[in-house]
Amino acid sequence: MGKSQFINDDLSRFRADEEDVFAYVQSILHQTNKEQILEWIQSMSTQELQEIIAPYISDKITKEIAEKEFL
């Protein structure tokens, strides 16, 4: 699994709308099994991994801080 799995002629149907692209990527991921996703992640560079994981971890920390502040 790689970026090429996401890029095909179907993309020409989409506007450059972030929500449309996100929905399209989600539909591909829902059809992909864990092993395929892990193979793709394994082939990524350290920099690519950092770019996708940093926002995820930041979001988790932000939510955790917000929950503690709410209590």
Coordinates of N, CA and C in Angstrom, one line a residue:
M1 N 0.8 -1.2 0.0 CA 0.0 0.0 0.0 C 0.9 1.2 0.0
G2 N 0.6 2.2 -0.8 CA 1.3 3.4 -0.9 C 0.5 4.5 -1.4
K3 N 1.1 5.7 -1.6 CA 0.3 6.8 -2.0 C -0.4 6.6 -3.3
S4 N 0.2 5.7 -4.2 CA -0.4 5.4 -5.5 C -1.8 4.8 -5.3
Q5 N -2.0 4.1 -4.2 CA -3.3 3.5 -4.0 C -4.4 4.6 -3.9
F6 N -4.0 5.7 -3.4 CA -5.0 6.8 -3.2 C -5.1 7.7 -4.4
I7 N -4.2 7.7 -5.3 CA -4.2 8.6 -6.5 C -4.5 7.8 -7.7
N8 N -5.7 8.1 -8.3 CA -6.1 7.5 -9.5 C -7.1 8.4 -10.2
D9 N -7.7 7.9 -11.3 CA -8.6 8.7 -12.1 C -9.8 9.2 -11.3
D10 N -10.2 8.5 -10.3 CA -11.3 8.9 -9.5 C -11.1 10.2 -8.8
L11 N -9.9 10.6 -8.6 CA -9.6 11.9 -7.9 C -10.1 13.1 -8.8
S12 N -10.2 12.9 -10.1 CA -10.6 14.0 -10.9 C -12.0 14.4 -10.7
R13 N -12.8 13.5 -10.0 CA -14.2 13.8 -9.6 C -14.3 14.8 -8.5
F14 N -13.2 14.9 -7.7 CA -13.2 15.7 -6.5 C -12.7 17.1 -6.8
R15 N -13.3 18.1 -6.1 CA -12.8 19.4 -6.0 C -11.6 19.3 -5.1
A16 N -10.8 20.4 -5.0 CA -9.7 20.4 -4.0 C -10.2 20.8 -2.7
D17 N -11.3 20.1 -2.3 CA -12.0 20.4 -1.0 C -11.4 19.3 0.0
E18 N -10.9 19.9 1.1 CA -10.3 19.0 2.1 C -11.3 17.9 2.6
E19 N -12.5 18.3 2.8 CA -13.5 17.3 3.3 C -13.7 16.2 2.3
D20 N -13.8 16.5 1.0 CA -14.0 15.5 0.0 C -12.8 14.5 -0.1
V21 N -11.6 15.1 0.0 CA -10.4 14.3 -0.1 C -10.3 13.4 1.2
F22 N -10.6 14.0 2.3 CA -10.6 13.2 3.6 C -11.6 12.0 3.5
A23 N -12.8 12.3 3.0 CA -13.8 11.2 2.9 C -13.3 10.1 1.9
Y24 N -12.7 10.5 0.8 CA -12.1 9.6 -0.2 C -11.1 8.7 0.5
V25 N -10.1 9.3 1.2 CA -9.0 8.6 1.8 C -9.6 7.6 2.9
Q26 N -10.6 8.1 3.7 CA -11.2 7.2 4.7 C -11.9 6.0 4.0
S27 N -12.5 6.2 2.8 CA -13.1 5.1 2.2 C -12.1 4.0 1.7
I28 N -10.9 4.5 1.3 CA -9.9 3.6 0.9 C -9.3 2.9 2.1
L29 N -9.1 3.6 3.2 CA -8.6 3.0 4.4 C -9.6 1.9 5.0
H30 N -10.8 2.2 4.9 CA -11.8 1.2 5.5 C -11.8 -0.1 4.7
Q31 N -11.2 -0.1 3.5 CA -11.1 -1.3 2.7 C -9.8 -1.9 2.8
T32 N -8.9 -1.4 3.6 CA -7.5 -1.8 3.8 C -7.4 -2.5 5.1
N33 N -6.7 -3.6 5.1 CA -6.5 -4.3 6.4 C -5.2 -3.8 7.1
K34 N -5.1 -4.2 8.4 CA -4.1 -3.7 9.2 C -2.7 -4.0 8.7
E35 N -2.5 -5.2 8.2 CA -1.2 -5.6 7.6 C -0.8 -4.7 6.5
Q36 N -1.7 -4.3 5.6 CA -1.4 -3.4 4.5 C -1.0 -2.0 5.0
I37 N -1.7 -1.6 6.0 CA -1.4 -0.2 6.5 C -0.1 -0.3 7.2
L38 N 0.2 -1.3 7.9 CA 1.5 -1.4 8.6 C 2.7 -1.5 7.6
E39 N 2.4 -2.2 6.5 CA 3.5 -2.3 5.4 C 3.8 -0.9 4.8
W40 N 2.7 -0.1 4.6 CA 2.9 1.2 4.1 C 3.6 2.1 5.1
I41 N 3.3 2.0 6.4 CA 3.9 2.8 7.4 C 5.4 2.4 7.5
Q42 N 5.7 1.1 7.4 CA 7.0 0.6 7.5 C 7.9 1.1 6.4
S43 N 7.3 1.4 5.2 CA 8.1 1.9 4.1 C 8.3 3.5 4.1
M44 N 7.7 4.1 5.1 CA 7.8 5.6 5.2 C 9.1 6.0 5.9
S45 N 9.6 7.2 5.5 CA 10.8 7.7 6.1 C 10.5 8.2 7.6
T46 N 11.5 8.4 8.3 CA 11.3 8.9 9.7 C 10.6 10.2 9.7
Q47 N 11.0 11.1 8.7 CA 10.4 12.4 8.6 C 8.9 12.3 8.3
E48 N 8.5 11.4 7.4 CA 7.1 11.2 7.1 C 6.3 10.7 8.3
L49 N 6.9 9.8 9.0 CA 6.2 9.3 10.2 C 6.0 10.4 11.3
Q50 N 7.1 11.2 11.4 CA 7.0 12.3 12.4 C 5.9 13.3 12.0
E51 N 5.8 13.5 10.7 CA 4.8 14.5 10.2 C 3.3 14.0 10.4
I52 N 3.1 12.7 10.4 CA 1.8 12.2 10.6 C 1.5 11.9 12.1
I53 N 2.5 11.6 12.8 CA 2.3 11.3 14.2 C 2.2 12.5 15.1
A54 N 3.0 13.5 14.8 CA 3.0 14.7 15.6 C 1.6 15.3 15.8
P55 N 0.8 15.5 14.7 CA -0.5 16.1 14.9 C -1.4 15.2 15.7
Y56 N -1.3 13.9 15.6 CA -2.1 12.9 16.3 C -1.8 13.0 17.8
I57 N -0.5 13.0 18.2 CA -0.2 13.1 19.6 C -0.5 14.4 20.2
S58 N -0.3 15.5 19.4 CA -0.7 16.8 19.9 C -2.2 16.9 20.2
D59 N -3.0 16.3 19.3 CA -4.4 16.3 19.5 C -4.8 15.6 20.8
K60 N -4.2 14.4 21.0 CA -4.4 13.6 22.2 C -4.1 14.4 23.4
I61 N -2.9 15.0 23.4 CA -2.5 15.8 24.6 C -3.4 16.9 24.9
T62 N -3.8 17.6 23.8 CA -4.7 18.8 23.9 C -6.0 18.3 24.6
K63 N -6.6 17.2 24.1 CA -7.8 16.7 24.7 C -7.6 16.3 26.2
E64 N -6.5 15.7 26.5 CA -6.2 15.3 27.8 C -6.1 16.5 28.8
I65 N -5.4 17.5 28.3 CA -5.3 18.8 29.1 C -6.7 19.4 29.3
A66 N -7.5 19.4 28.2 CA -8.8 20.1 28.3 C -9.7 19.3 29.3
E67 N -9.6 18.0 29.3 CA -10.4 17.2 30.2 C -10.0 17.5 31.7
K68 N -8.7 17.6 31.9 CA -8.2 17.9 33.3 C -8.6 19.3 33.7
E69 N -8.6 20.2 32.8 CA -9.0 21.6 33.1 C -10.5 21.7 33.4
F70 N -11.3 20.8 32.8 CA -12.7 20.8 32.9 C -13.1 20.2 34.3
L71 N -12.3 19.3 34.8 CA -12.6 18.7 36.1 C -12.3 19.7 37.2

